[in-house]
Every structure is written in structure tokens, then in C-alpha cells.
PDB file of C-alpha atoms in Angstrom:
ATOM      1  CA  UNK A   1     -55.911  -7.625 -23.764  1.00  0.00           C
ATOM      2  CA  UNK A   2     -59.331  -9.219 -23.607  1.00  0.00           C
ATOM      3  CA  UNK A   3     -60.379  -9.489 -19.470  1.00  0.00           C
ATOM      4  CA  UNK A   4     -63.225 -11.385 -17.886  1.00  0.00           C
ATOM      5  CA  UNK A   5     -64.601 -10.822 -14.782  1.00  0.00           C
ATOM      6  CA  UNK A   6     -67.451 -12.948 -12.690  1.00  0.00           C
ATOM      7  CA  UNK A   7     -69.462 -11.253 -10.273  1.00  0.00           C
ATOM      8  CA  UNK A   8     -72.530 -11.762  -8.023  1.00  0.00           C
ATOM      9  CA  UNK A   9     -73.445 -12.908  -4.890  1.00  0.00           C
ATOM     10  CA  UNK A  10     -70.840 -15.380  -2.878  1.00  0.00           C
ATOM     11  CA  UNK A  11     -73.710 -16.948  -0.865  1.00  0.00           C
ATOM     12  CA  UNK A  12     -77.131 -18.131  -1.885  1.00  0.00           C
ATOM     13  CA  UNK A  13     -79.386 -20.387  -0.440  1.00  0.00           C
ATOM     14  CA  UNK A  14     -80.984 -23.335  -0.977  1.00  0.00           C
ATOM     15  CA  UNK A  15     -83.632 -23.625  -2.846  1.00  0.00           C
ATOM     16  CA  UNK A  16     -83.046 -20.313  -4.504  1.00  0.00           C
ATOM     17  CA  UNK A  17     -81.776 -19.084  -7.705  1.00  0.00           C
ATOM     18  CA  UNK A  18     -78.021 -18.302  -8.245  1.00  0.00           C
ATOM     19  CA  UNK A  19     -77.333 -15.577 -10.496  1.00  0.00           C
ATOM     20  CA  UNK A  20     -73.948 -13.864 -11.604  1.00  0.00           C
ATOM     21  CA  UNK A  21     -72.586 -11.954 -14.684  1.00  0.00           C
ATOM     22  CA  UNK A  22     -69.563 -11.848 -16.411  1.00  0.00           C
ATOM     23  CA  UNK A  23     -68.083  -8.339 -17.261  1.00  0.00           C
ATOM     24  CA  UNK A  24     -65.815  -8.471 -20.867  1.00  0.00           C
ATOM     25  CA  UNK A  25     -63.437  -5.610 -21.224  1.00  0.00           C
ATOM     26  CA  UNK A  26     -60.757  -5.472 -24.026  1.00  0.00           C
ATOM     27  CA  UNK A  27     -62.748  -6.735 -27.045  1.00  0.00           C
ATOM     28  CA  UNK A  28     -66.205  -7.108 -27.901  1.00  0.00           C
ATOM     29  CA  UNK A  29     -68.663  -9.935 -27.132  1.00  0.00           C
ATOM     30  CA  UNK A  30     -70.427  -9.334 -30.303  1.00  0.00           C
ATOM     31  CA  UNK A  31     -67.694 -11.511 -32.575  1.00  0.00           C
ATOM     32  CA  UNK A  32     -68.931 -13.295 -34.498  1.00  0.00           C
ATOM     33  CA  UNK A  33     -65.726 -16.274 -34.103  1.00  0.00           C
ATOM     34  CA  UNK A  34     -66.699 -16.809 -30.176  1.00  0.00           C
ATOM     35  CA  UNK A  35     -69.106 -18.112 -27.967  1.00  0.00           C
ATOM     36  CA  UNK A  36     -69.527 -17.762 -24.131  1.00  0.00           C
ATOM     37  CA  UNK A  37     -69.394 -19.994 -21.721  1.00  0.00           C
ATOM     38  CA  UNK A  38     -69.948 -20.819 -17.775  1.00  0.00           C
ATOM     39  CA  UNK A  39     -67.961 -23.685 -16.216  1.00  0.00           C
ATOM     40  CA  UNK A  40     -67.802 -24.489 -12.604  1.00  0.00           C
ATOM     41  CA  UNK A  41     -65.509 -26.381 -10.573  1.00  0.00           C
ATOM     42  CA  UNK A  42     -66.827 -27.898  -6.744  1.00  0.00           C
ATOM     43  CA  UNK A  43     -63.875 -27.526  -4.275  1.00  0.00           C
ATOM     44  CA  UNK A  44     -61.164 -30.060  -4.621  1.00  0.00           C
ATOM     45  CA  UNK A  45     -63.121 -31.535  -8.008  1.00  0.00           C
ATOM     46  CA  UNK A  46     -63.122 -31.562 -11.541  1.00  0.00           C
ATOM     47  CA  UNK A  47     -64.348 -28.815 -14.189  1.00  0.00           C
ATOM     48  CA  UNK A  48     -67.834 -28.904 -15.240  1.00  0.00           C
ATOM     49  CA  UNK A  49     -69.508 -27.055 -18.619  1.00  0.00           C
ATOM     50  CA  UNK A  50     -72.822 -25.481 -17.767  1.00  0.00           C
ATOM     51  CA  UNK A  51     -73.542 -23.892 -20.713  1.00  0.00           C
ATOM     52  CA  UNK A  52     -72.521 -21.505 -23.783  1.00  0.00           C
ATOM     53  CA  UNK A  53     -74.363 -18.246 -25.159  1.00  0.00           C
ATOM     54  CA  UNK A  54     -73.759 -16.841 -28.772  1.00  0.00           C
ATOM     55  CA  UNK A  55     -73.825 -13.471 -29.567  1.00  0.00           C
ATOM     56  CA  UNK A  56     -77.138 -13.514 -31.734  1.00  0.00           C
ATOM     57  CA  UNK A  57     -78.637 -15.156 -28.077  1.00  0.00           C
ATOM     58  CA  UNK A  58     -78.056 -18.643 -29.072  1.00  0.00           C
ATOM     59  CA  UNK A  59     -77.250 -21.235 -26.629  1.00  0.00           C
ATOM     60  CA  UNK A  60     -76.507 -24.551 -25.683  1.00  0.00           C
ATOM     61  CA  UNK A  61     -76.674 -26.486 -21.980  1.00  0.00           C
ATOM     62  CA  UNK A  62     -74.970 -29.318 -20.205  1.00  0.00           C
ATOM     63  CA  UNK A  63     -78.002 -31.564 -20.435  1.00  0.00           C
ATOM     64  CA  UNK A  64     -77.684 -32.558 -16.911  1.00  0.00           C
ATOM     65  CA  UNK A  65     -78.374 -29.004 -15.946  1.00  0.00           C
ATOM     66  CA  UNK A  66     -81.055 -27.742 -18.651  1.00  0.00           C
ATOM     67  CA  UNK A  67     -83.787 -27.329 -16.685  1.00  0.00           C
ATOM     68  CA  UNK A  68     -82.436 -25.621 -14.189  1.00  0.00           C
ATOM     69  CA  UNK A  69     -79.897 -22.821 -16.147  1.00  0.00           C
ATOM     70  CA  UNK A  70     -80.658 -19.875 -17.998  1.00  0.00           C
ATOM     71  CA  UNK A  71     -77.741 -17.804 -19.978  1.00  0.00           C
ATOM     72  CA  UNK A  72     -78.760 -14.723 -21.497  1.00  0.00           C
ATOM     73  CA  UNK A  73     -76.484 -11.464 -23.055  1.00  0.00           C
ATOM     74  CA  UNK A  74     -76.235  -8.040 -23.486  1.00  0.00           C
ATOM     75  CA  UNK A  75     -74.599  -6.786 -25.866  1.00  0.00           C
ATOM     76  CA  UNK A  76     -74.592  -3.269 -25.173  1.00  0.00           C
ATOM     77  CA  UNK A  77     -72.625  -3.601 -21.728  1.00  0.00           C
ATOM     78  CA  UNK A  78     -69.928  -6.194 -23.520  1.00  0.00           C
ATOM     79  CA  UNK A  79     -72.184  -8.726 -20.869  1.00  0.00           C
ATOM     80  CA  UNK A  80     -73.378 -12.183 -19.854  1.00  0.00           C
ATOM     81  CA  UNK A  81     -75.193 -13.947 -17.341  1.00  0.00           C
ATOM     82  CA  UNK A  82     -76.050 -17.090 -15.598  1.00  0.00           C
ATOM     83  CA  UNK A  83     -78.923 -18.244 -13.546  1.00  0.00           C
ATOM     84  CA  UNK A  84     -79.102 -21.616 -11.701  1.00  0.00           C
ATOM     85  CA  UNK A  85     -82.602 -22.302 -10.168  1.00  0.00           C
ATOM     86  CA  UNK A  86     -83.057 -24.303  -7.076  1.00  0.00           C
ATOM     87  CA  UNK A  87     -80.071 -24.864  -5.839  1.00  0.00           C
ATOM     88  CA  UNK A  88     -78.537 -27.568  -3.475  1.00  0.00           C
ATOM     89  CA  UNK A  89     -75.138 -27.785  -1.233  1.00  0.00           C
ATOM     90  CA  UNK A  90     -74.201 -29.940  -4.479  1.00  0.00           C
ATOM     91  CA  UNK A  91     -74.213 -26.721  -6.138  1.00  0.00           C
ATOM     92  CA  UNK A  92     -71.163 -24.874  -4.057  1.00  0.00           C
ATOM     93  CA  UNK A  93     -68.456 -24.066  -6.798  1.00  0.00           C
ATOM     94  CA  UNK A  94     -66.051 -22.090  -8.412  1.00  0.00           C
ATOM     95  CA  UNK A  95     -68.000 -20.472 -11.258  1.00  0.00           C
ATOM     96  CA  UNK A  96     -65.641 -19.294 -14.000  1.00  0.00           C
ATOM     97  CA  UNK A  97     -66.992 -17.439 -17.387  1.00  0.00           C
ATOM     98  CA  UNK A  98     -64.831 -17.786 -20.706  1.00  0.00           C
ATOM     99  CA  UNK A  99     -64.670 -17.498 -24.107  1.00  0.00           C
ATOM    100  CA  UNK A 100     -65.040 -20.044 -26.516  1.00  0.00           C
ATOM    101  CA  UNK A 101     -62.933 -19.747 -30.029  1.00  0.00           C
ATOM    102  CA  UNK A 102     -64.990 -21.529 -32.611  1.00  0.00           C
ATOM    103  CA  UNK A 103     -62.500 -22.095 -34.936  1.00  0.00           C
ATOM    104  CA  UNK A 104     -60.697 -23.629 -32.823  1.00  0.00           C
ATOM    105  CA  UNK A 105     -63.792 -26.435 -32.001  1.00  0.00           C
ATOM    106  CA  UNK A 106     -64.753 -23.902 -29.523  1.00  0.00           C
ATOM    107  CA  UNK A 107     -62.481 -24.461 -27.004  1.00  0.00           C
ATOM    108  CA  UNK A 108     -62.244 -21.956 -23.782  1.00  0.00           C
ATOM    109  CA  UNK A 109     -59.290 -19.390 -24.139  1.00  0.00           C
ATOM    110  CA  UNK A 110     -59.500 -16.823 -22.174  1.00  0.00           C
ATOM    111  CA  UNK A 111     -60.849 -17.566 -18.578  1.00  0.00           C
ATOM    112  CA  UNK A 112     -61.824 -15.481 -15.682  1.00  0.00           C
ATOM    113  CA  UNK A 113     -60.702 -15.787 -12.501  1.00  0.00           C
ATOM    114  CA  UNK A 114     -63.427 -17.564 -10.969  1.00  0.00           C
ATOM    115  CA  UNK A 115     -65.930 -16.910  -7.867  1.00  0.00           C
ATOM    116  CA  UNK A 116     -66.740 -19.355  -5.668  1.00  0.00           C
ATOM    117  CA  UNK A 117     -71.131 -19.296  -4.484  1.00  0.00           C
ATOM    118  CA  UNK A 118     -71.650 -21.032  -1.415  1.00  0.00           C
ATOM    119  CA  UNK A 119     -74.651 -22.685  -1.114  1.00  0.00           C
ATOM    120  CA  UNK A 120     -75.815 -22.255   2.612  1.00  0.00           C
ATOM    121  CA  UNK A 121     -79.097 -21.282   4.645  1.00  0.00           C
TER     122      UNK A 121
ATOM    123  CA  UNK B  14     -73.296 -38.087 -23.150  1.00  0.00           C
ATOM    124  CA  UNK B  15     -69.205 -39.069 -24.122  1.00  0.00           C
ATOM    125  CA  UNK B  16     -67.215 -39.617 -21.153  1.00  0.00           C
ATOM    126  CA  UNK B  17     -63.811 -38.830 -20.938  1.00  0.00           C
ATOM    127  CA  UNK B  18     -61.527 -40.760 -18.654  1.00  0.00           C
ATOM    128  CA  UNK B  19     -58.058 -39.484 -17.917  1.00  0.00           C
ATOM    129  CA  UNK B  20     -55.089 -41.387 -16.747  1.00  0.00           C
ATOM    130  CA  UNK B  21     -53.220 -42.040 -14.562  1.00  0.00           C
ATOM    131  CA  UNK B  22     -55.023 -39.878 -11.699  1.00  0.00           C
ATOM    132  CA  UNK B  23     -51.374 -38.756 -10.747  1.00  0.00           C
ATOM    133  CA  UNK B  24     -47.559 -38.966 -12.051  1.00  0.00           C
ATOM    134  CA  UNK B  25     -44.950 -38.656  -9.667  1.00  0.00           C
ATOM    135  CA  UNK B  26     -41.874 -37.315 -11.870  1.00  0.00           C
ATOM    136  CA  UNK B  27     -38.566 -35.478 -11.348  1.00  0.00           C
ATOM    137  CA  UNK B  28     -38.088 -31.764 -13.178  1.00  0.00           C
ATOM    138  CA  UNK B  29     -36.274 -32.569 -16.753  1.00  0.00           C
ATOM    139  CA  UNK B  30     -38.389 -35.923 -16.626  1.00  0.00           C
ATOM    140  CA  UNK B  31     -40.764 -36.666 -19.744  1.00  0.00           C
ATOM    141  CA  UNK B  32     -44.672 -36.587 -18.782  1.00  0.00           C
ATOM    142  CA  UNK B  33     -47.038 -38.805 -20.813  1.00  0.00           C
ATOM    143  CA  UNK B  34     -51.113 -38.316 -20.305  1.00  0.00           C
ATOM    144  CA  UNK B  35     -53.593 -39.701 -21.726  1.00  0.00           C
ATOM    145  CA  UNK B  36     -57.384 -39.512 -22.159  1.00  0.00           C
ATOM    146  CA  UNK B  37     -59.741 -41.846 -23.450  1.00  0.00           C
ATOM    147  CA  UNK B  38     -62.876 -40.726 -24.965  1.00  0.00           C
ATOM    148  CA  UNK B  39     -66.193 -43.176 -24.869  1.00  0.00           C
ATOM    149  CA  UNK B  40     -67.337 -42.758 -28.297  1.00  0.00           C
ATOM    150  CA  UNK B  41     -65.109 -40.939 -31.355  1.00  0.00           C
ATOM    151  CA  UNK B  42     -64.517 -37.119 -30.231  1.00  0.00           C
ATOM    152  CA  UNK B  43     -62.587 -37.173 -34.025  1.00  0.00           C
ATOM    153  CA  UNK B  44     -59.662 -34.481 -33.140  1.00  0.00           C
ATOM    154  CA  UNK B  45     -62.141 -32.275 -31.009  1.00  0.00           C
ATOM    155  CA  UNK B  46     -59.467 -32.467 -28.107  1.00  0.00           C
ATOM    156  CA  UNK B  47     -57.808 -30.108 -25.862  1.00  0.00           C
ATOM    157  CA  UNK B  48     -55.878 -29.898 -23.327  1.00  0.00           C
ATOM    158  CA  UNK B  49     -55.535 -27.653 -19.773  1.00  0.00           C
ATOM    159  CA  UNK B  50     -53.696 -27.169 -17.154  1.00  0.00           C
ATOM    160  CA  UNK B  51     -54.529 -25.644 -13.906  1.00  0.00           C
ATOM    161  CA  UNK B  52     -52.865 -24.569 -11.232  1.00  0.00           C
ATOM    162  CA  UNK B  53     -54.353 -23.987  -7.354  1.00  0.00           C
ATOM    163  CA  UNK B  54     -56.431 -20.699  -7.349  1.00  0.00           C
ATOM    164  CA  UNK B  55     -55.811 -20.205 -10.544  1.00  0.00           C
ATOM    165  CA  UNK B  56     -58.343 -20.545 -13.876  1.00  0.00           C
ATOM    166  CA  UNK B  57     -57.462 -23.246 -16.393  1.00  0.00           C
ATOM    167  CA  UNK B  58     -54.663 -22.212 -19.269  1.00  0.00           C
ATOM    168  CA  UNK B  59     -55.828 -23.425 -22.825  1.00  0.00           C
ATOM    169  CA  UNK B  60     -52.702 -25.904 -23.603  1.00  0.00           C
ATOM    170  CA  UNK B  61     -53.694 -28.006 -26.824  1.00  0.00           C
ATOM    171  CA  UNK B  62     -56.869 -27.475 -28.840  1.00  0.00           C
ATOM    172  CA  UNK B  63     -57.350 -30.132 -32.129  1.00  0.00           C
ATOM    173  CA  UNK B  64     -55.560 -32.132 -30.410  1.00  0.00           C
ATOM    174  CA  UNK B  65     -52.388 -31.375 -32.066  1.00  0.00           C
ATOM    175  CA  UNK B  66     -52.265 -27.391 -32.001  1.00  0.00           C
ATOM    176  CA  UNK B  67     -50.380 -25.338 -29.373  1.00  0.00           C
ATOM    177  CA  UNK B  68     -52.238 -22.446 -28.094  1.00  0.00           C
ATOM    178  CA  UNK B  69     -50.638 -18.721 -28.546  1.00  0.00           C
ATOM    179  CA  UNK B  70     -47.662 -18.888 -26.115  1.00  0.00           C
ATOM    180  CA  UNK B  71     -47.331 -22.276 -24.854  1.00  0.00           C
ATOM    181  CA  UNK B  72     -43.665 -23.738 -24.623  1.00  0.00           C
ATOM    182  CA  UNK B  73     -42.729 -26.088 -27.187  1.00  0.00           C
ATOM    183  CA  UNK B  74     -42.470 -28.658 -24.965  1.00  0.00           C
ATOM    184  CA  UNK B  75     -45.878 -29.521 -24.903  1.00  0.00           C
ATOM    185  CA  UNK B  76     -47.272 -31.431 -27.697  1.00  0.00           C
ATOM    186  CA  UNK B  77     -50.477 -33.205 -28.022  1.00  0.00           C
ATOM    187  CA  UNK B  78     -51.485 -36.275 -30.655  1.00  0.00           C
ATOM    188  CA  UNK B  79     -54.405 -38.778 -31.036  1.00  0.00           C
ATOM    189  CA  UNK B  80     -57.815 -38.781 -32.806  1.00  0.00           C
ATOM    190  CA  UNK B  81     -60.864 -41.261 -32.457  1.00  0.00           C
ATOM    191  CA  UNK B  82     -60.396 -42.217 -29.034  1.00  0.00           C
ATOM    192  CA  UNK B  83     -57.154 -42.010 -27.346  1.00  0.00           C
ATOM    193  CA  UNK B  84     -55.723 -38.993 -27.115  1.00  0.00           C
ATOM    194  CA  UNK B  85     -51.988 -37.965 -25.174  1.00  0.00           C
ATOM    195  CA  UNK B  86     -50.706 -34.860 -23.570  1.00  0.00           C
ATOM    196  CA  UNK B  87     -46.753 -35.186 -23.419  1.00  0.00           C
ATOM    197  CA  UNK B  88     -44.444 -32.849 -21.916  1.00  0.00           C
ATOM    198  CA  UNK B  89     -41.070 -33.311 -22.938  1.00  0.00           C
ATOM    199  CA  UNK B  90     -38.976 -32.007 -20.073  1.00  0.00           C
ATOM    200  CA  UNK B  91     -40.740 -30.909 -17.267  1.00  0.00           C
ATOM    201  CA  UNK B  92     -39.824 -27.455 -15.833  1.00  0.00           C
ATOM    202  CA  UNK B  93     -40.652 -26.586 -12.077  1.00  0.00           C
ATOM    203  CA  UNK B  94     -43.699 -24.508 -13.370  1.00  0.00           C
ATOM    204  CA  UNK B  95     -45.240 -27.408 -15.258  1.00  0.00           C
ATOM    205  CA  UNK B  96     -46.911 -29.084 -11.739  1.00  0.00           C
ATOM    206  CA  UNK B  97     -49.974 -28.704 -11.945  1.00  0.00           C
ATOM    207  CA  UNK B  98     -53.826 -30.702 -12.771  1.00  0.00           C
ATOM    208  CA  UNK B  99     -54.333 -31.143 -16.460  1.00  0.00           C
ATOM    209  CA  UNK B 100     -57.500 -31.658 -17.844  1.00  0.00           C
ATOM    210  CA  UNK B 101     -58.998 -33.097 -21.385  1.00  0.00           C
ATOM    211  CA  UNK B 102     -61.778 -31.396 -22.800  1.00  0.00           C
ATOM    212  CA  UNK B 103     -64.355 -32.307 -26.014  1.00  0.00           C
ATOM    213  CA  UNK B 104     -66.714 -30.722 -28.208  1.00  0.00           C
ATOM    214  CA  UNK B 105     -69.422 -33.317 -29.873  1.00  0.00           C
ATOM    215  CA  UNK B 106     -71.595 -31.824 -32.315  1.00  0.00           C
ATOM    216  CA  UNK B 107     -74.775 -33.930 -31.578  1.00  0.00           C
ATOM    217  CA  UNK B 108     -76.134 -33.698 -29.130  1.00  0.00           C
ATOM    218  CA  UNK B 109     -73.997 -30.173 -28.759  1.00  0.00           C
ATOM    219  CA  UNK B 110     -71.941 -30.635 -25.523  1.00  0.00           C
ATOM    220  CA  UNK B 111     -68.584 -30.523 -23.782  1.00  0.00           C
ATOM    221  CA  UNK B 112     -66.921 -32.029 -21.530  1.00  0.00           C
ATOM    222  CA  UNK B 113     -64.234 -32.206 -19.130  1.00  0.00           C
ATOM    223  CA  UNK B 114     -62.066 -35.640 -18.145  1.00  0.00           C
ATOM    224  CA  UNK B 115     -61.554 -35.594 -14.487  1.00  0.00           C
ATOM    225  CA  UNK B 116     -57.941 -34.622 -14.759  1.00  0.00           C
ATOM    226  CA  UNK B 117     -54.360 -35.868 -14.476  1.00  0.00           C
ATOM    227  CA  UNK B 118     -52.087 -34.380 -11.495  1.00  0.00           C
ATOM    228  CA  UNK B 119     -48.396 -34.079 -12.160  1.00  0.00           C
ATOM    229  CA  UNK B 120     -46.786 -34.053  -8.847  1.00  0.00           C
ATOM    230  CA  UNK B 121     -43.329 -33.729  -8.299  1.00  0.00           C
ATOM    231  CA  UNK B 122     -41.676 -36.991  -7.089  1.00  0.00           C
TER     232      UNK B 122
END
């Protein structure tokens, strides 16, 4: 059964960069039907896409977030990341990894269980 | 960007009461649609994806139709379990982005 895990720091501060990985077990991320993706939910708020990473290292960002986000993978430890650059308070979230099925117009099914990152000095 | 609005915000119902939600997308999402629910603490659960296609183990009691535009999430008899924030979701091809409506709570009345 195909598990994803978030982990990483819990707080970071402003101004800095938030960074966190997502840990697949139970299949591999090198399939070539999925992508991988980073969503993020602020508490008591609605979900948010940040971005999606392909296998082959292609990816694709929530335009309102491009400059600031980063996904990379490795394939090798059945891992991806995320980095978020200069964060604000606006920035304190849930961050949940998933995987996308592209067949399926790459929707997000199979979630991890989410850490929240505090953004506090 | 396409928006996606959801409504109503919330739906007060009874357990064995139908559930209608919709979601209205901005600009054509075709049947790039799906549908999740979430639960407090918990990740989102992949409901509906096409629009019209149950994910692996969901309850025949959900259903999903629309294309274009409008889009609805019914559940025909709602069991104790099914209380929860559902959310619509979109794929566009161009520009390449997703999206999220802000989500429909079903609250028991």
C-alpha cells in the first residue's frame, strides 16, 4: 500500500526558506502514470496547489507562488522536496505531499498526512 | 487563472437526507473535475475525478455530473460518516494549473 510521509522543520522564520520532503514507501516514484505534488492548507482555510514534480524532474507551479518555490526529486530514495523562499506569517499551513494519477487528469490520490510549519521569529 | 466557486458554503441536512453541491468554474474546465472530502485532521479523500468517475472504494452513493462549467457533487443518502468539507478541484492545460474551490461543509442539521 503506497504511504507518504512529510517531514521537516515545524517552525521557520520569517524571511527564511521553508524546506520539507516527502518520503514514498510502497511503490516507486519513478512511474511513469504519476506526478507529485505539494498542497497546503492555512488553519481553518481552503486547500491550495503549490506545485507538481515529474519523475524525469519536470514541473509545474501555482503561478502565484513561482518565484518563490522550488520542487526537486530523487529518485534513488523514492523522494521529493519543497522549498518556499522568504516566507511570511501568510505562509503558516498544513503542507501535505500527494500523488497525482495522470490518467485520471492528474488528480491527487493518495495524500499524506500533512505537517503544519509555523511561521514565527 | 480559473476560479472555482463552490456552493452553498454550508448544508444543514439530516442522516438519510440527499446532499446536492455544486461548483462553478470561471472559464470551461471541460470534465477536468473532482471532487474531495475532508474531514478535521485528516488529509483530503479523492471522491470523484472526470467528473463522473468514482474513485477505488467510494460508496455508491456518491455520484458526480457536469462538464463546461457547472459541475454537482450529490450524495444520495447521507450516512453519519459523510459530514465533512468537500472540495472541487481542476486541472487546465494552459497555462498548466490546479485549483481548489473553497469548499462546501455538510453539517448535520
Amino acid at each position: 500500500q503506497l504511504q507518504l510521509q512529510e517531514s521537516g522543520p515545524g517552525l521557520v522564520k520569517p524571511s527564511e526558506t521553508l524546506s520539507l520532503t516527502c518520503t514514498v514507501s510502497g511503490g516507486s516514484i519513478s512511474r511513469s502514470a504519476f506526478y507529485w505534488g505539494w498542497i497546503r492548507q492555512p488553519p481553518g482555510k481552503g486547500l491550495e496547489w503549490i506545485g507538481s514534480i515529474y519523475y524525469s524532474g519536470s514541473t509545474y507551479y501555482n503561478p502565484s507562488l513561482k518565484s518563490r518555490v522550488t520542487i526537486s526529486i530523487d529518485t534513488s530514495k523514492n523522494q521529493f522536496s519543497l522549498k518556499l523562499s522568504s516566507v511570511t506569517a501568510a505562509d503558516t499551513a498544513v503542507y501535505f505531499c500527494a500523488r497525482q494519477h495522470i490518467p485520471a487528469a492528474e488528480t491527487f490520490d493518495n495524500w499524506g498526512q500533512g505537517t503544519l510549519v509555523t511561521v514565527s521569529s | 487563472e480559473i476560479v472555482l466557486t463552490q456552493f452553498p458554503a454550508t448544508l444543514s441536512l439530516s442522516p438519510g437526507e440527499r446532499a446536492t453541491l455544486s461548483c462553478r468554474a470561471s472559464q470551461s474546465v471541460s470534465s477536468y473535475l473532482a471532487w474531495y472530502q475532508q474531514k478535521p485532521g485528516q488529509p483530503p479523500r479523492l471522491l470523484i475525478y472526470n467528473a463522473s468517475n468514482r474513485a477505488t472504494g467510494i460508496p455508491a452513493r456518491f455520484s458526480g455530473s457536469g462538464s463546461g462549467t457547472d459541475f454537482t457533487l450529490t450524495i444520495s443518502s447521507l450516512e453519519p460518516e459523510d459530514f465533512a468539507v468537500y472540495y472541487c478541484q481542476q486541472r487546465s492545460n494552459w497555462p498548466p494549473e490546479l485549483t481548489f474551490g473553497g469548499g462546501t461543509k455538510v453539517e448535520i442539521k
